CSV table of C-alpha atoms in Angstrom, one decimal:
chain,number,residue,atom,x,y,z
A,1,MET,CA,141.8,73.1,136.9
A,2,ASP,CA,144.8,73.3,134.6
A,3,ARG,CA,143.8,70.1,132.9
A,4,GLN,CA,140.3,71.4,132.3
A,5,ILE,CA,141.7,74.6,130.8
A,6,ILE,CA,144.0,72.6,128.5
A,7,LEU,CA,141.1,70.3,127.4
A,8,SER,CA,138.9,73.4,126.8
A,9,VAL,CA,141.6,75.0,124.6
A,10,LEU,CA,142.1,71.8,122.6
A,11,GLY,CA,138.3,71.6,122.1
A,12,VAL,CA,138.2,75.1,120.7
A,13,ALA,CA,141.2,74.4,118.4
A,14,VAL,CA,139.5,71.2,117.1
A,15,LEU,CA,136.3,73.0,116.5
A,16,GLY,CA,138.1,75.8,114.7
A,17,PHE,CA,140.0,73.3,112.5
A,18,LEU,CA,136.7,71.6,111.6
A,19,GLY,CA,135.2,74.9,110.8
A,20,VAL,CA,138.1,75.7,108.3
A,21,LEU,CA,137.6,72.3,106.6
A,22,LEU,CA,133.9,73.0,106.2
A,23,LEU,CA,134.6,76.4,104.6
A,24,MET,CA,137.2,75.0,102.2
A,25,PRO,CA,135.7,74.2,98.7
A,26,ALA,CA,135.4,70.5,97.9
A,27,SER,CA,138.0,69.0,95.6
A,28,ILE,CA,136.7,67.0,92.7
A,29,GLU,CA,138.2,63.5,93.1
A,30,ASP,CA,135.8,61.3,91.2
A,31,GLY,CA,136.5,58.6,88.6
A,32,PRO,CA,138.7,59.7,85.7
A,33,ASP,CA,142.2,61.0,86.1
A,34,ARG,CA,141.7,64.7,85.9
A,35,LEU,CA,145.3,65.9,86.2
A,36,PRO,CA,146.5,68.6,83.7
A,37,TRP,CA,149.3,66.5,82.3
A,38,ARG,CA,147.1,63.5,81.5
A,39,VAL,CA,146.3,64.3,77.8
A,40,THR,CA,145.3,61.6,75.3
A,41,GLN,CA,143.6,61.5,72.0
A,42,ASP,CA,140.7,59.2,71.2
A,43,ALA,CA,140.2,57.2,68.0
A,44,SER,CA,138.8,60.4,66.3
A,45,GLY,CA,141.9,62.4,67.2
A,46,HIS,CA,140.1,64.5,69.8
A,47,SER,CA,142.1,65.6,72.8
A,48,GLN,CA,140.9,64.2,76.2
A,49,VAL,CA,141.9,66.0,79.4
A,50,PHE,CA,140.3,66.5,82.8
A,51,GLY,CA,137.8,63.9,81.8
A,52,PHE,CA,136.6,66.2,78.9
A,53,THR,CA,136.7,65.5,75.2
A,54,ILE,CA,137.4,68.6,73.2
A,55,GLY,CA,134.8,68.9,70.4
A,56,GLU,CA,132.3,66.6,72.2
A,57,THR,CA,131.9,67.5,75.8
A,58,THR,CA,129.3,70.3,76.2
A,59,LEU,CA,129.2,73.3,78.5
A,60,ALA,CA,126.4,71.7,80.4
A,61,GLU,CA,128.6,68.7,81.2
A,62,VAL,CA,131.4,71.0,82.3
A,63,ARG,CA,129.0,72.8,84.6
A,64,THR,CA,127.8,69.6,86.1
A,65,LEU,CA,131.3,68.5,87.0
A,66,PHE,CA,132.4,71.9,88.4
A,67,GLY,CA,129.2,72.4,90.2
A,68,GLU,CA,128.7,76.0,89.0
A,69,ASP,CA,127.5,77.8,85.9
A,70,GLY,CA,130.6,79.9,85.3
A,71,LYS,CA,130.5,83.4,83.7
A,72,VAL,CA,129.7,83.3,80.0
A,73,ASN,CA,130.7,86.2,77.8
A,74,LEU,CA,130.8,86.9,74.1
A,75,PHE,CA,133.9,88.7,72.7
A,76,GLN,CA,134.3,90.6,69.5
A,77,ASP,CA,137.6,91.5,67.9
A,78,PRO,CA,137.2,93.1,64.5
A,79,THR,CA,140.8,92.6,63.6
A,80,GLN,CA,140.5,88.8,63.6
A,81,ALA,CA,139.4,86.5,60.7
A,82,GLU,CA,136.8,85.1,63.1
A,83,PRO,CA,135.7,88.3,65.0
A,84,TYR,CA,133.4,86.6,67.5
A,85,GLY,CA,134.2,84.1,70.3
A,86,VAL,CA,132.4,82.9,73.4
A,87,GLU,CA,133.9,81.7,76.6
A,88,ALA,CA,132.8,80.5,80.0
A,89,PHE,CA,135.1,81.4,83.0
A,90,PHE,CA,135.2,79.2,86.1
A,91,ASP,CA,137.0,80.7,89.1
A,92,GLN,CA,139.1,78.7,91.6
A,93,ILE,CA,138.1,75.1,90.7
A,94,HIS,CA,139.7,72.5,93.0
A,95,LEU,CA,140.3,69.5,90.8
A,96,GLN,CA,142.1,66.5,92.4
A,97,ARG,CA,143.5,68.9,95.0
A,98,LEU,CA,144.9,71.3,92.4
A,99,ARG,CA,143.4,74.8,92.4
A,100,ALA,CA,143.0,76.6,89.1
A,101,ASP,CA,140.8,78.9,87.0
A,102,PHE,CA,139.4,77.5,83.7
A,103,VAL,CA,138.4,79.4,80.6
A,104,ILE,CA,136.3,77.1,78.3
A,105,ALA,CA,135.9,78.4,74.7
A,106,LEU,CA,132.9,77.0,72.9
A,107,ASP,CA,132.6,75.8,69.3
A,108,VAL,CA,129.9,78.1,67.8
A,109,ASP,CA,129.6,79.3,64.2
A,110,GLN,CA,130.2,83.0,63.5
A,111,ALA,CA,126.6,83.7,62.2
A,112,THR,CA,125.1,82.4,65.4
A,113,LEU,CA,127.5,84.5,67.5
A,114,ALA,CA,126.8,87.6,65.4
A,115,ALA,CA,123.1,87.3,66.1
A,116,MET,CA,123.8,86.9,69.8
A,117,TYR,CA,125.9,90.0,69.6
A,118,GLU,CA,123.0,92.0,68.3
A,119,ARG,CA,120.8,90.8,71.2
A,120,GLY,CA,123.5,91.5,73.8
A,121,LEU,CA,122.4,93.4,76.9
A,122,ARG,CA,125.6,95.4,77.5
A,123,ILE,CA,128.8,96.1,75.6
A,124,SER,CA,132.1,97.1,77.2
A,125,GLN,CA,135.6,97.8,75.8
A,126,VAL,CA,138.4,95.5,76.9
A,127,GLY,CA,141.3,97.1,75.1
A,128,SER,CA,142.8,97.2,71.6
A,129,GLY,CA,139.4,97.6,70.0
A,130,SER,CA,138.0,94.4,71.5
A,131,ARG,CA,134.5,94.3,73.1
A,132,LYS,CA,133.0,92.1,75.8
A,133,ILE,CA,129.2,91.5,75.5
A,134,LYS,CA,126.9,90.5,78.3
A,135,LEU,CA,124.5,88.0,76.6
A,136,ASP,CA,120.8,87.6,76.9
A,137,PRO,CA,120.0,84.8,79.4
A,138,ALA,CA,118.2,82.8,76.7
A,139,ASP,CA,121.3,82.8,74.5
A,140,VAL,CA,123.4,81.7,77.5
A,141,GLU,CA,121.1,78.8,78.0
A,142,THR,CA,121.4,77.9,74.3
A,143,LEU,CA,125.2,77.9,74.6
A,144,SER,CA,125.0,75.2,77.3
A,145,THR,CA,124.5,72.5,74.6
A,146,ARG,CA,127.6,73.6,72.6
A,147,PRO,CA,130.8,71.6,72.7
A,148,ILE,CA,134.2,72.7,74.0
A,149,ARG,CA,136.5,74.2,71.3
A,150,SER,CA,139.5,74.8,73.7
A,151,ILE,CA,140.4,74.8,77.3
A,152,SER,CA,142.7,77.3,79.1
A,153,TYR,CA,143.9,76.1,82.5
A,154,LEU,CA,145.4,78.7,84.8
A,155,PRO,CA,146.9,77.0,87.9
A,156,LYS,CA,147.5,79.0,91.0
A,157,ALA,CA,150.8,77.3,91.7
A,158,ARG,CA,153.9,78.6,90.0
A,159,LEU,CA,155.9,76.0,87.9
A,160,ASP,CA,159.6,75.9,87.1
A,161,ASP,CA,161.1,74.5,83.9
A,162,GLU,CA,162.2,71.3,85.6
A,163,LEU,CA,158.7,70.5,86.9
A,164,ILE,CA,157.1,71.3,83.5
A,165,GLU,CA,159.4,68.9,81.8
A,166,GLN,CA,159.0,66.2,84.5
A,167,ARG,CA,155.2,66.3,84.3
A,168,PHE,CA,154.5,67.2,80.6
A,169,GLY,CA,157.6,65.9,78.9
A,170,THR,CA,160.0,67.5,76.4
A,171,PRO,CA,158.2,69.9,74.0
A,172,ASP,CA,158.6,69.7,70.2
A,173,LEU,CA,159.6,73.3,70.2
A,174,ARG,CA,159.8,76.4,72.3
A,175,LEU,CA,158.9,80.0,71.3
A,176,THR,CA,159.7,83.1,73.4
A,177,GLU,CA,157.6,86.3,73.2
A,178,PRO,CA,160.2,89.1,73.1
A,179,GLU,CA,158.0,91.8,74.8
A,180,THR,CA,156.8,89.6,77.7
A,181,GLU,CA,159.5,87.0,77.8
A,182,ILE,CA,156.8,84.3,78.1
A,183,VAL,CA,158.2,81.0,76.9
A,184,HIS,CA,155.7,78.7,75.1
A,185,TRP,CA,156.3,75.0,75.4
A,186,LEU,CA,154.5,73.5,72.4
A,187,TYR,CA,153.3,70.0,71.9
A,188,PRO,CA,151.5,69.8,68.5
A,189,GLU,CA,150.7,66.1,68.6
A,190,ARG,CA,148.9,66.6,72.0
A,191,GLY,CA,147.3,69.9,71.1
A,192,MET,CA,148.9,71.6,74.0
A,193,ASP,CA,150.7,75.0,74.6
A,194,ILE,CA,152.2,75.8,78.0
A,195,GLY,CA,153.0,79.5,78.3
A,196,ARG,CA,155.3,80.2,81.3
A,197,SER,CA,156.1,83.8,82.4
A,198,PRO,CA,159.5,84.7,83.9
A,199,ASN,CA,157.9,84.7,87.4
A,200,GLY,CA,156.7,81.1,87.0
A,201,THR,CA,153.0,81.8,86.4
A,202,VAL,CA,151.6,79.4,83.8
A,203,VAL,CA,148.7,79.2,81.3
A,204,ILE,CA,148.1,75.9,79.6
A,205,GLN,CA,145.9,75.7,76.5
A,206,TYR,CA,144.4,72.6,75.1
A,207,VAL,CA,142.9,72.1,71.6
A,208,ASN,CA,142.5,69.2,69.2
A,209,PRO,CA,145.8,68.5,67.4
A,210,ASP,CA,144.1,69.2,64.0
A,211,ASP,CA,143.3,72.7,65.4
A,212,PHE,CA,146.8,73.4,66.8
A,213,ASP,CA,147.6,76.0,64.1
A,214,ARG,CA,145.2,78.3,66.0
A,215,LEU,CA,147.7,78.4,68.8
A,216,LEU,CA,150.9,78.3,66.8
A,217,SER,CA,150.3,80.9,64.0
A,218,PRO,CA,149.9,83.9,66.3
A,219,LEU,CA,153.2,83.0,68.1
A,220,GLN,CA,155.0,82.5,64.8
A,221,ASP,CA,153.8,85.9,63.7
A,222,ALA,CA,155.0,87.5,66.9
A,223,VAL,CA,158.4,85.9,67.0
A,224,PRO,CA,159.3,85.2,63.4
A,225,GLY,CA,162.3,82.9,63.0
A,226,GLU,CA,162.6,82.0,66.6
A,227,GLU,CA,161.6,78.3,66.7
A,228,THR,CA,163.7,76.3,69.1
A,229,PRO,CA,163.3,72.5,68.5
A,230,SER,CA,163.7,70.4,71.5
A,231,GLU,CA,166.8,68.3,72.0
A,232,THR,CA,166.5,64.6,71.3
């Protein structure tokens, strides 16, 4: 009798474990090396990371890999030289066993985005005068053919300085935001900015190296004179 009870308990435990595995989202393990520190440039100088090529890979191709459409929104910030921007947000993507959120900014001209703004279904304030616009479904479909302009990668794991340097290498310079104490590890030749907060949360931004000034200029304006070159 005791042996039967033990076998029954083990059977329930195994079934429970299999149930948990079935509920877990699948990790994308196919083909290319899709780790966040594997950043290269092609012959045209475009950054390649996660199997994507910035400036070439389209939103439709990102959706195919991730297996979901993401949430697409248009943003307007009248204080910026380019007031319109459009992003697709992908929540909790498991890529080669690493869990992270992705924000994919698309390369779309301002005139096209201004027209989409006028056709927007709903506008909401997101702070500091910026607005978020829910787009017409037809415009969302149009955006699926547009290429990536930048990638923001938000890993769920917290990273310390030692691990960042081990995986990504020594940055060309570091900048610290005085108000938030976020330290930016900057790699211009790789088109990469790693922003690490004091508690270890990280946001990694990827652009083409020729577009790196879009990441650097706002930081230099916020922390003038505080460039820390890396030791050689």
